[in-house]
Amino acid sequence: MTSQPPGEPGTQAIPTCYRHPDREAHVRCQRCERPICPDCMRDASVGFQCPDCVAEGNRTVRQAQAVFGGRAVTTPRVTWALLAVNILAYFVQSVSDQVLRDFAMYPAAVAYGGEWWRLITGAFLHSPLGSGGFALTHILFNMWALYAIGPELERRLGSTRFLALYLLSALGGSVAVYLLSAGFVVGASGAIYGLFGALFVVGRRLGYDVRGVIWLVGINVVITFAVPGISWQGHLGGLVTGAVISAVLVHAPARSRSAVQWAGCAAALLVLVAAVLLLPPFAFNDAAQIPDVFGYRG
């Protein structure tokens, strides 16, 4: 019997993929040197790596972060989503008046009907067409403001923190309406004014010239009190809430940033909820004083 010299065909077994034993593998992972088939090959800086090594490497790579925490934002998806929800809600309410009846912010319905959802849903509705005054301008201005300043704030704060800022500002505006107003109110203005306050706080924290923001807020405050039919309560509540929340987000210490930020947001939420549960609406003392809006009297 004669043996074949080393190196001749048939003297060595063809390696197979460690993940697919039935497939030939003529390439080895540059990191662990296990054989991999074409389906398991992942491009690396040099050669290819196997899926397991790629996953392990991703776990050790530090994710890019926004300036004040959270993942870095390249596309402001939360801003676009909020724009879409507001616009969609406007089309829905234009088709059915019942949407306003059931979801507008109406202090009496919250105080005497337990309809707590109105504190948030009212912030996604706007003055309906045909209601006179600045009906169409209402949603156009709010959506323009969200489009103009939302992406910048989302990139600075991170998407999740930006969403928390928006929703808490909207809630802060509604709580102020609940405590200080008797009529029904709709609009994202409380949230938008919260973004105005945040833009000022973030700008100061980063050392920017914020005089333009001061002028922007000042002009809108004048409009709020000069034009009849605008809820100054919602604007004021949103502005104060947005400024407070953003101050917590941007001044949280780096070492325990996330914990402090979310604890601050949770504390603000508890304060707003407690204000509704414990404080009476100051605009009326009992159901008999409630304006007859949509035929609702508690």
PDB file of C-alpha atoms in Angstrom:
ATOM      1  CA  MET A   1       0.000   0.000   0.000  1.00  0.00           C
ATOM      2  CA  THR A   2       1.287   3.429  -0.847  1.00  0.00           C
ATOM      3  CA  SER A   3       0.327   6.706   0.818  1.00  0.00           C
ATOM      4  CA  GLN A   4      -0.229  10.000  -0.984  1.00  0.00           C
ATOM      5  CA  PRO A   5       2.403  12.698  -0.426  1.00  0.00           C
ATOM      6  CA  PRO A   6       1.265  15.676   1.709  1.00  0.00           C
ATOM      7  CA  GLY A   7      -0.281  18.484  -0.284  1.00  0.00           C
ATOM      8  CA  GLU A   8      -1.899  16.354  -2.951  1.00  0.00           C
ATOM      9  CA  PRO A   9      -5.673  16.574  -3.472  1.00  0.00           C
ATOM     10  CA  GLY A  10      -7.723  14.447  -1.134  1.00  0.00           C
ATOM     11  CA  THR A  11      -5.180  14.363   1.671  1.00  0.00           C
ATOM     12  CA  GLN A  12      -6.985  17.001   3.855  1.00  0.00           C
ATOM     13  CA  ALA A  13     -10.660  17.320   4.834  1.00  0.00           C
ATOM     14  CA  ILE A  14     -12.475  20.382   3.544  1.00  0.00           C
ATOM     15  CA  PRO A  15     -13.445  22.614   6.521  1.00  0.00           C
ATOM     16  CA  THR A  16     -17.118  23.300   7.152  1.00  0.00           C
ATOM     17  CA  CYS A  17     -18.854  26.323   8.669  1.00  0.00           C
ATOM     18  CA  TYR A  18     -19.089  26.184  12.465  1.00  0.00           C
ATOM     19  CA  ARG A  19     -22.709  27.366  12.233  1.00  0.00           C
ATOM     20  CA  HIS A  20     -23.683  25.324   9.162  1.00  0.00           C
ATOM     21  CA  PRO A  21     -21.788  22.006   9.265  1.00  0.00           C
ATOM     22  CA  ASP A  22     -23.220  20.939   5.897  1.00  0.00           C
ATOM     23  CA  ARG A  23     -21.602  23.876   4.058  1.00  0.00           C
ATOM     24  CA  GLU A  24     -18.009  24.228   2.913  1.00  0.00           C
ATOM     25  CA  ALA A  25     -16.092  27.102   4.463  1.00  0.00           C
ATOM     26  CA  HIS A  26     -12.947  28.368   2.785  1.00  0.00           C
ATOM     27  CA  VAL A  27     -12.704  31.562   4.880  1.00  0.00           C
ATOM     28  CA  ARG A  28     -11.886  31.900   8.578  1.00  0.00           C
ATOM     29  CA  CYS A  29     -13.043  34.588  10.995  1.00  0.00           C
ATOM     30  CA  GLN A  30     -10.255  37.116  11.498  1.00  0.00           C
ATOM     31  CA  ARG A  31     -11.040  37.262  15.212  1.00  0.00           C
ATOM     32  CA  CYS A  32     -11.649  33.660  16.369  1.00  0.00           C
ATOM     33  CA  GLU A  33     -10.336  31.821  13.268  1.00  0.00           C
ATOM     34  CA  ARG A  34     -13.373  29.559  13.029  1.00  0.00           C
ATOM     35  CA  PRO A  35     -14.362  28.598   9.467  1.00  0.00           C
ATOM     36  CA  ILE A  36     -17.381  30.481   8.101  1.00  0.00           C
ATOM     37  CA  CYS A  37     -19.512  30.046   5.009  1.00  0.00           C
ATOM     38  CA  PRO A  38     -20.557  32.964   2.746  1.00  0.00           C
ATOM     39  CA  ASP A  39     -23.840  33.428   4.668  1.00  0.00           C
ATOM     40  CA  CYS A  40     -21.957  33.913   7.928  1.00  0.00           C
ATOM     41  CA  MET A  41     -19.282  36.258   6.604  1.00  0.00           C
ATOM     42  CA  ARG A  42     -19.480  39.791   8.015  1.00  0.00           C
ATOM     43  CA  ASP A  43     -17.286  42.557   6.592  1.00  0.00           C
ATOM     44  CA  ALA A  44     -14.583  43.726   8.992  1.00  0.00           C
ATOM     45  CA  SER A  45     -11.819  46.309   8.733  1.00  0.00           C
ATOM     46  CA  VAL A  46      -9.565  43.451   7.586  1.00  0.00           C
ATOM     47  CA  GLY A  47     -11.138  40.347   6.084  1.00  0.00           C
ATOM     48  CA  PHE A  48     -14.320  38.900   7.565  1.00  0.00           C
ATOM     49  CA  GLN A  49     -15.697  38.058  10.992  1.00  0.00           C
ATOM     50  CA  CYS A  50     -18.312  35.570  12.152  1.00  0.00           C
ATOM     51  CA  PRO A  51     -21.711  36.740  13.512  1.00  0.00           C
ATOM     52  CA  ASP A  52     -20.788  35.865  17.101  1.00  0.00           C
ATOM     53  CA  CYS A  53     -17.621  37.978  17.053  1.00  0.00           C
ATOM     54  CA  VAL A  54     -19.476  40.887  15.444  1.00  0.00           C
ATOM     55  CA  ALA A  55     -22.176  40.748  18.162  1.00  0.00           C
ATOM     56  CA  GLU A  56     -19.547  40.589  20.909  1.00  0.00           C
ATOM     57  CA  GLY A  57     -17.710  43.541  19.408  1.00  0.00           C
ATOM     58  CA  ASN A  58     -20.905  45.602  19.234  1.00  0.00           C
ATOM     59  CA  ARG A  59     -21.521  45.040  22.935  1.00  0.00           C
ATOM     60  CA  THR A  60     -18.145  46.510  23.802  1.00  0.00           C
ATOM     61  CA  VAL A  61     -18.501  49.571  21.569  1.00  0.00           C
ATOM     62  CA  ARG A  62     -19.778  52.604  23.404  1.00  0.00           C
ATOM     63  CA  GLN A  63     -22.886  54.033  21.765  1.00  0.00           C
ATOM     64  CA  ALA A  64     -22.722  57.655  20.629  1.00  0.00           C
ATOM     65  CA  GLN A  65     -24.758  59.909  22.893  1.00  0.00           C
ATOM     66  CA  ALA A  66     -26.659  63.162  22.582  1.00  0.00           C
ATOM     67  CA  VAL A  67     -25.195  66.155  24.404  1.00  0.00           C
ATOM     68  CA  PHE A  68     -27.378  65.683  27.489  1.00  0.00           C
ATOM     69  CA  GLY A  69     -27.715  61.899  27.486  1.00  0.00           C
ATOM     70  CA  GLY A  70     -29.566  59.279  25.510  1.00  0.00           C
ATOM     71  CA  ARG A  71     -28.580  57.915  22.131  1.00  0.00           C
ATOM     72  CA  ALA A  72     -27.335  60.291  19.477  1.00  0.00           C
ATOM     73  CA  VAL A  73     -30.096  61.461  17.152  1.00  0.00           C
ATOM     74  CA  THR A  74     -29.499  61.657  13.423  1.00  0.00           C
ATOM     75  CA  THR A  75     -33.143  61.721  12.344  1.00  0.00           C
ATOM     76  CA  PRO A  76     -35.560  63.483  14.751  1.00  0.00           C
ATOM     77  CA  ARG A  77     -38.213  60.775  14.523  1.00  0.00           C
ATOM     78  CA  VAL A  78     -40.099  61.889  17.646  1.00  0.00           C
ATOM     79  CA  THR A  79     -40.559  65.378  16.198  1.00  0.00           C
ATOM     80  CA  TRP A  80     -41.885  63.975  12.926  1.00  0.00           C
ATOM     81  CA  ALA A  81     -44.160  61.570  14.817  1.00  0.00           C
ATOM     82  CA  LEU A  82     -45.607  64.393  16.941  1.00  0.00           C
ATOM     83  CA  LEU A  83     -46.215  66.462  13.818  1.00  0.00           C
ATOM     84  CA  ALA A  84     -48.000  63.532  12.208  1.00  0.00           C
ATOM     85  CA  VAL A  85     -50.181  62.843  15.258  1.00  0.00           C
ATOM     86  CA  ASN A  86     -51.235  66.499  15.556  1.00  0.00           C
ATOM     87  CA  ILE A  87     -52.066  66.792  11.867  1.00  0.00           C
ATOM     88  CA  LEU A  88     -53.923  63.470  11.841  1.00  0.00           C
ATOM     89  CA  ALA A  89     -55.933  64.510  14.909  1.00  0.00           C
ATOM     90  CA  TYR A  90     -56.869  67.758  13.171  1.00  0.00           C
ATOM     91  CA  PHE A  91     -58.234  65.891  10.157  1.00  0.00           C
ATOM     92  CA  VAL A  92     -60.167  63.513  12.409  1.00  0.00           C
ATOM     93  CA  GLN A  93     -61.737  66.325  14.433  1.00  0.00           C
ATOM     94  CA  SER A  94     -62.656  68.102  11.184  1.00  0.00           C
ATOM     95  CA  VAL A  95     -64.701  65.050  10.204  1.00  0.00           C
ATOM     96  CA  SER A  96     -66.442  64.565  13.555  1.00  0.00           C
ATOM     97  CA  ASP A  97     -67.401  67.210  16.120  1.00  0.00           C
ATOM     98  CA  GLN A  98     -67.657  64.441  18.695  1.00  0.00           C
ATOM     99  CA  VAL A  99     -63.869  64.320  18.903  1.00  0.00           C
ATOM    100  CA  LEU A 100     -63.800  67.795  20.453  1.00  0.00           C
ATOM    101  CA  ARG A 101     -66.664  66.939  22.771  1.00  0.00           C
ATOM    102  CA  ASP A 102     -64.924  63.845  24.073  1.00  0.00           C
ATOM    103  CA  PHE A 103     -61.257  64.833  24.092  1.00  0.00           C
ATOM    104  CA  ALA A 104     -60.875  68.643  24.406  1.00  0.00           C
ATOM    105  CA  MET A 105     -59.397  69.936  27.657  1.00  0.00           C
ATOM    106  CA  TYR A 106     -62.452  70.918  29.689  1.00  0.00           C
ATOM    107  CA  PRO A 107     -61.891  71.552  33.426  1.00  0.00           C
ATOM    108  CA  ALA A 108     -65.447  70.657  34.393  1.00  0.00           C
ATOM    109  CA  ALA A 109     -65.220  67.257  32.710  1.00  0.00           C
ATOM    110  CA  VAL A 110     -61.991  66.551  34.587  1.00  0.00           C
ATOM    111  CA  ALA A 111     -63.191  67.859  37.945  1.00  0.00           C
ATOM    112  CA  TYR A 112     -66.713  66.418  37.976  1.00  0.00           C
ATOM    113  CA  GLY A 113     -66.626  63.715  35.319  1.00  0.00           C
ATOM    114  CA  GLY A 114     -63.269  62.096  36.069  1.00  0.00           C
ATOM    115  CA  GLU A 115     -62.235  62.400  32.415  1.00  0.00           C
ATOM    116  CA  TRP A 116     -58.514  62.636  33.137  1.00  0.00           C
ATOM    117  CA  TRP A 117     -57.450  61.812  29.601  1.00  0.00           C
ATOM    118  CA  ARG A 118     -58.465  65.311  28.510  1.00  0.00           C
ATOM    119  CA  LEU A 119     -55.337  66.653  30.242  1.00  0.00           C
ATOM    120  CA  ILE A 120     -53.283  65.098  27.417  1.00  0.00           C
ATOM    121  CA  THR A 121     -55.657  64.590  24.497  1.00  0.00           C
ATOM    122  CA  GLY A 122     -56.624  68.259  24.460  1.00  0.00           C
ATOM    123  CA  ALA A 123     -53.007  69.084  23.600  1.00  0.00           C
ATOM    124  CA  PHE A 124     -53.315  67.217  20.283  1.00  0.00           C
ATOM    125  CA  LEU A 125     -56.458  69.032  19.104  1.00  0.00           C
ATOM    126  CA  HIS A 126     -56.798  72.532  17.662  1.00  0.00           C
ATOM    127  CA  SER A 127     -59.394  75.169  16.907  1.00  0.00           C
ATOM    128  CA  PRO A 128     -61.742  73.674  14.290  1.00  0.00           C
ATOM    129  CA  LEU A 129     -62.360  75.247  10.908  1.00  0.00           C
ATOM    130  CA  GLY A 130     -65.377  77.505  10.932  1.00  0.00           C
ATOM    131  CA  SER A 131     -64.922  78.465  14.583  1.00  0.00           C
ATOM    132  CA  GLY A 132     -63.803  81.981  13.614  1.00  0.00           C
ATOM    133  CA  GLY A 133     -60.824  83.926  14.906  1.00  0.00           C
ATOM    134  CA  PHE A 134     -57.487  82.247  14.215  1.00  0.00           C
ATOM    135  CA  ALA A 135     -58.796  78.716  13.616  1.00  0.00           C
ATOM    136  CA  LEU A 136     -56.440  77.610  10.834  1.00  0.00           C
ATOM    137  CA  THR A 137     -53.601  79.820  12.062  1.00  0.00           C
ATOM    138  CA  HIS A 138     -53.752  77.987  15.391  1.00  0.00           C
ATOM    139  CA  ILE A 139     -52.485  74.633  14.124  1.00  0.00           C
ATOM    140  CA  LEU A 140     -50.268  76.188  11.452  1.00  0.00           C
ATOM    141  CA  PHE A 141     -48.311  78.232  13.989  1.00  0.00           C
ATOM    142  CA  ASN A 142     -47.954  75.368  16.469  1.00  0.00           C
ATOM    143  CA  MET A 143     -46.789  72.924  13.821  1.00  0.00           C
ATOM    144  CA  TRP A 144     -44.379  75.448  12.335  1.00  0.00           C
ATOM    145  CA  ALA A 145     -42.873  76.038  15.775  1.00  0.00           C
ATOM    146  CA  LEU A 146     -42.559  72.281  16.387  1.00  0.00           C
ATOM    147  CA  TYR A 147     -40.944  71.829  12.962  1.00  0.00           C
ATOM    148  CA  ALA A 148     -38.540  74.747  13.543  1.00  0.00           C
ATOM    149  CA  ILE A 149     -37.237  74.024  17.039  1.00  0.00           C
ATOM    150  CA  GLY A 150     -38.181  70.394  17.695  1.00  0.00           C
ATOM    151  CA  PRO A 151     -35.348  68.743  15.717  1.00  0.00           C
ATOM    152  CA  GLU A 152     -32.639  70.835  17.388  1.00  0.00           C
ATOM    153  CA  LEU A 153     -33.921  70.094  20.888  1.00  0.00           C
ATOM    154  CA  GLU A 154     -34.356  66.408  20.093  1.00  0.00           C
ATOM    155  CA  ARG A 155     -30.747  66.183  18.881  1.00  0.00           C
ATOM    156  CA  ARG A 156     -29.478  67.901  22.023  1.00  0.00           C
ATOM    157  CA  LEU A 157     -31.616  66.013  24.542  1.00  0.00           C
ATOM    158  CA  GLY A 158     -32.089  62.650  22.856  1.00  0.00           C
ATOM    159  CA  SER A 159     -35.401  61.357  21.542  1.00  0.00           C
ATOM    160  CA  THR A 160     -36.806  59.867  24.747  1.00  0.00           C
ATOM    161  CA  ARG A 161     -35.970  62.891  26.873  1.00  0.00           C
ATOM    162  CA  PHE A 162     -37.376  65.205  24.227  1.00  0.00           C
ATOM    163  CA  LEU A 163     -40.643  63.249  24.218  1.00  0.00           C
ATOM    164  CA  ALA A 164     -40.802  63.488  28.021  1.00  0.00           C
ATOM    165  CA  LEU A 165     -40.239  67.246  27.795  1.00  0.00           C
ATOM    166  CA  TYR A 166     -43.009  67.642  25.214  1.00  0.00           C
ATOM    167  CA  LEU A 167     -45.608  65.557  27.042  1.00  0.00           C
ATOM    168  CA  LEU A 168     -44.874  67.026  30.475  1.00  0.00           C
ATOM    169  CA  SER A 169     -45.065  70.558  29.045  1.00  0.00           C
ATOM    170  CA  ALA A 170     -48.407  69.688  27.451  1.00  0.00           C
ATOM    171  CA  LEU A 171     -49.614  68.305  30.782  1.00  0.00           C
ATOM    172  CA  GLY A 172     -48.332  71.375  32.624  1.00  0.00           C
ATOM    173  CA  GLY A 173     -50.323  73.616  30.307  1.00  0.00           C
ATOM    174  CA  SER A 174     -53.465  71.533  30.837  1.00  0.00           C
ATOM    175  CA  VAL A 175     -53.050  71.567  34.620  1.00  0.00           C
ATOM    176  CA  ALA A 176     -52.828  75.359  34.554  1.00  0.00           C
ATOM    177  CA  VAL A 177     -55.993  75.447  32.441  1.00  0.00           C
ATOM    178  CA  TYR A 178     -57.685  73.086  34.887  1.00  0.00           C
ATOM    179  CA  LEU A 179     -56.838  75.277  37.861  1.00  0.00           C
ATOM    180  CA  LEU A 180     -57.347  78.730  36.346  1.00  0.00           C
ATOM    181  CA  SER A 181     -59.839  78.454  33.490  1.00  0.00           C
ATOM    182  CA  ALA A 182     -63.490  77.452  33.169  1.00  0.00           C
ATOM    183  CA  GLY A 183     -63.847  77.104  29.398  1.00  0.00           C
ATOM    184  CA  PHE A 184     -62.772  74.313  27.070  1.00  0.00           C
ATOM    185  CA  VAL A 185     -59.285  74.593  25.588  1.00  0.00           C
ATOM    186  CA  VAL A 186     -57.528  72.833  22.723  1.00  0.00           C
ATOM    187  CA  GLY A 187     -54.090  73.148  21.189  1.00  0.00           C
ATOM    188  CA  ALA A 188     -50.458  72.097  21.415  1.00  0.00           C
ATOM    189  CA  SER A 189     -49.512  75.589  22.582  1.00  0.00           C
ATOM    190  CA  GLY A 190     -48.684  74.451  26.118  1.00  0.00           C
ATOM    191  CA  ALA A 191     -46.193  71.938  24.740  1.00  0.00           C
ATOM    192  CA  ILE A 192     -44.823  74.472  22.239  1.00  0.00           C
ATOM    193  CA  TYR A 193     -44.292  77.064  24.965  1.00  0.00           C
ATOM    194  CA  GLY A 194     -42.540  74.338  26.930  1.00  0.00           C
ATOM    195  CA  LEU A 195     -40.161  73.931  23.990  1.00  0.00           C
ATOM    196  CA  PHE A 196     -39.632  77.719  23.989  1.00  0.00           C
ATOM    197  CA  GLY A 197     -38.619  77.529  27.643  1.00  0.00           C
ATOM    198  CA  ALA A 198     -36.360  74.563  26.930  1.00  0.00           C
ATOM    199  CA  LEU A 199     -34.713  76.334  24.015  1.00  0.00           C
ATOM    200  CA  PHE A 200     -33.766  79.175  26.353  1.00  0.00           C
ATOM    201  CA  VAL A 201     -32.434  76.850  29.075  1.00  0.00           C
ATOM    202  CA  VAL A 202     -30.473  74.674  26.633  1.00  0.00           C
ATOM    203  CA  GLY A 203     -29.033  77.734  24.905  1.00  0.00           C
ATOM    204  CA  ARG A 204     -27.847  79.198  28.198  1.00  0.00           C
ATOM    205  CA  ARG A 205     -26.343  75.876  29.245  1.00  0.00           C
ATOM    206  CA  LEU A 206     -24.367  75.633  25.988  1.00  0.00           C
ATOM    207  CA  GLY A 207     -23.250  79.253  26.158  1.00  0.00           C
ATOM    208  CA  TYR A 208     -25.240  80.474  23.142  1.00  0.00           C
ATOM    209  CA  ASP A 209     -26.654  83.955  22.644  1.00  0.00           C
ATOM    210  CA  VAL A 210     -30.276  83.525  23.743  1.00  0.00           C
ATOM    211  CA  ARG A 211     -31.505  87.040  23.071  1.00  0.00           C
ATOM    212  CA  GLY A 212     -33.367  85.796  20.021  1.00  0.00           C
ATOM    213  CA  VAL A 213     -35.208  83.260  22.172  1.00  0.00           C
ATOM    214  CA  ILE A 214     -36.126  85.990  24.664  1.00  0.00           C
ATOM    215  CA  TRP A 215     -37.587  88.064  21.840  1.00  0.00           C
ATOM    216  CA  LEU A 216     -39.471  85.046  20.529  1.00  0.00           C
ATOM    217  CA  VAL A 217     -41.014  84.297  23.913  1.00  0.00           C
ATOM    218  CA  GLY A 218     -41.727  87.980  24.564  1.00  0.00           C
ATOM    219  CA  ILE A 219     -43.548  88.466  21.259  1.00  0.00           C
ATOM    220  CA  ASN A 220     -45.660  85.384  21.860  1.00  0.00           C
ATOM    221  CA  VAL A 221     -46.510  86.484  25.398  1.00  0.00           C
ATOM    222  CA  VAL A 222     -47.730  89.824  24.029  1.00  0.00           C
ATOM    223  CA  ILE A 223     -49.834  88.015  21.422  1.00  0.00           C
ATOM    224  CA  THR A 224     -51.220  85.731  24.128  1.00  0.00           C
ATOM    225  CA  PHE A 225     -52.662  88.650  26.097  1.00  0.00           C
ATOM    226  CA  ALA A 226     -53.440  90.940  23.155  1.00  0.00           C
ATOM    227  CA  VAL A 227     -55.506  88.525  21.065  1.00  0.00           C
ATOM    228  CA  PRO A 228     -58.817  87.426  22.596  1.00  0.00           C
ATOM    229  CA  GLY A 229     -59.609  83.746  22.808  1.00  0.00           C
ATOM    230  CA  ILE A 230     -56.059  82.577  23.551  1.00  0.00           C
ATOM    231  CA  SER A 231     -55.500  80.559  26.719  1.00  0.00           C
ATOM    232  CA  TRP A 232     -52.809  82.388  28.660  1.00  0.00           C
ATOM    233  CA  GLN A 233     -53.145  79.737  31.353  1.00  0.00           C
ATOM    234  CA  GLY A 234     -52.053  76.955  29.004  1.00  0.00           C
ATOM    235  CA  HIS A 235     -49.190  79.023  27.626  1.00  0.00           C
ATOM    236  CA  LEU A 236     -47.917  79.976  31.067  1.00  0.00           C
ATOM    237  CA  GLY A 237     -48.217  76.460  32.457  1.00  0.00           C
ATOM    238  CA  GLY A 238     -46.397  74.965  29.486  1.00  0.00           C
ATOM    239  CA  LEU A 239     -43.627  77.573  29.565  1.00  0.00           C
ATOM    240  CA  VAL A 240     -42.888  77.106  33.269  1.00  0.00           C
ATOM    241  CA  THR A 241     -43.055  73.310  33.068  1.00  0.00           C
ATOM    242  CA  GLY A 242     -40.816  73.166  30.003  1.00  0.00           C
ATOM    243  CA  ALA A 243     -38.230  75.442  31.621  1.00  0.00           C
ATOM    244  CA  VAL A 244     -38.165  73.362  34.806  1.00  0.00           C
ATOM    245  CA  ILE A 245     -37.946  70.006  33.024  1.00  0.00           C
ATOM    246  CA  SER A 246     -35.212  71.180  30.669  1.00  0.00           C
ATOM    247  CA  ALA A 247     -33.232  72.621  33.600  1.00  0.00           C
ATOM    248  CA  VAL A 248     -33.285  69.178  35.221  1.00  0.00           C
ATOM    249  CA  LEU A 249     -32.213  67.520  31.965  1.00  0.00           C
ATOM    250  CA  VAL A 250     -29.306  69.820  31.137  1.00  0.00           C
ATOM    251  CA  HIS A 251     -27.923  70.395  34.647  1.00  0.00           C
ATOM    252  CA  ALA A 252     -27.979  66.778  35.838  1.00  0.00           C
ATOM    253  CA  PRO A 253     -24.481  65.683  36.933  1.00  0.00           C
ATOM    254  CA  ALA A 254     -22.644  63.545  34.379  1.00  0.00           C
ATOM    255  CA  ARG A 255     -21.893  60.708  36.814  1.00  0.00           C
ATOM    256  CA  SER A 256     -25.564  59.948  37.589  1.00  0.00           C
ATOM    257  CA  ARG A 257     -27.146  61.842  34.723  1.00  0.00           C
ATOM    258  CA  SER A 258     -29.851  59.407  33.665  1.00  0.00           C
ATOM    259  CA  ALA A 259     -30.981  58.659  37.224  1.00  0.00           C
ATOM    260  CA  VAL A 260     -31.273  62.348  38.108  1.00  0.00           C
ATOM    261  CA  GLN A 261     -32.997  63.214  34.837  1.00  0.00           C
ATOM    262  CA  TRP A 262     -35.680  60.549  35.096  1.00  0.00           C
ATOM    263  CA  ALA A 263     -36.166  61.131  38.811  1.00  0.00           C
ATOM    264  CA  GLY A 264     -36.724  64.820  38.046  1.00  0.00           C
ATOM    265  CA  CYS A 265     -39.251  64.015  35.308  1.00  0.00           C
ATOM    266  CA  ALA A 266     -41.060  61.594  37.620  1.00  0.00           C
ATOM    267  CA  ALA A 267     -41.159  64.199  40.386  1.00  0.00           C
ATOM    268  CA  ALA A 268     -42.608  66.796  38.008  1.00  0.00           C
ATOM    269  CA  LEU A 269     -45.260  64.321  36.887  1.00  0.00           C
ATOM    270  CA  LEU A 270     -46.211  63.591  40.497  1.00  0.00           C
ATOM    271  CA  VAL A 271     -46.504  67.313  41.279  1.00  0.00           C
ATOM    272  CA  LEU A 272     -48.771  67.903  38.275  1.00  0.00           C
ATOM    273  CA  VAL A 273     -50.971  64.921  39.109  1.00  0.00           C
ATOM    274  CA  ALA A 274     -51.154  65.975  42.769  1.00  0.00           C
ATOM    275  CA  ALA A 275     -52.192  69.483  41.727  1.00  0.00           C
ATOM    276  CA  VAL A 276     -55.185  68.065  39.866  1.00  0.00           C
ATOM    277  CA  LEU A 277     -56.114  65.629  42.628  1.00  0.00           C
ATOM    278  CA  LEU A 278     -55.671  67.936  45.604  1.00  0.00           C
ATOM    279  CA  LEU A 279     -56.358  71.479  44.388  1.00  0.00           C
ATOM    280  CA  PRO A 280     -59.821  72.689  43.394  1.00  0.00           C
ATOM    281  CA  PRO A 281     -60.368  74.569  40.116  1.00  0.00           C
ATOM    282  CA  PHE A 282     -60.196  78.237  41.090  1.00  0.00           C
ATOM    283  CA  ALA A 283     -62.323  79.437  38.146  1.00  0.00           C
ATOM    284  CA  PHE A 284     -65.505  77.949  39.638  1.00  0.00           C
ATOM    285  CA  ASN A 285     -66.572  76.621  43.015  1.00  0.00           C
ATOM    286  CA  ASP A 286     -69.271  74.131  42.075  1.00  0.00           C
ATOM    287  CA  ALA A 287     -71.025  72.577  39.114  1.00  0.00           C
ATOM    288  CA  ALA A 288     -73.627  75.338  38.983  1.00  0.00           C
ATOM    289  CA  GLN A 289     -70.950  77.842  37.948  1.00  0.00           C
ATOM    290  CA  ILE A 290     -69.631  75.751  35.058  1.00  0.00           C
ATOM    291  CA  PRO A 291     -70.145  77.335  31.618  1.00  0.00           C
ATOM    292  CA  ASP A 292     -72.520  75.269  29.500  1.00  0.00           C
ATOM    293  CA  VAL A 293     -70.009  74.090  26.893  1.00  0.00           C
ATOM    294  CA  PHE A 294     -71.173  71.213  24.676  1.00  0.00           C
ATOM    295  CA  GLY A 295     -74.156  70.791  27.015  1.00  0.00           C
ATOM    296  CA  TYR A 296     -71.911  69.433  29.790  1.00  0.00           C
ATOM    297  CA  ARG A 297     -72.535  70.447  33.395  1.00  0.00           C
ATOM    298  CA  GLY A 298     -70.694  67.813  35.352  1.00  0.00           C
TER     299      GLY A 298
END
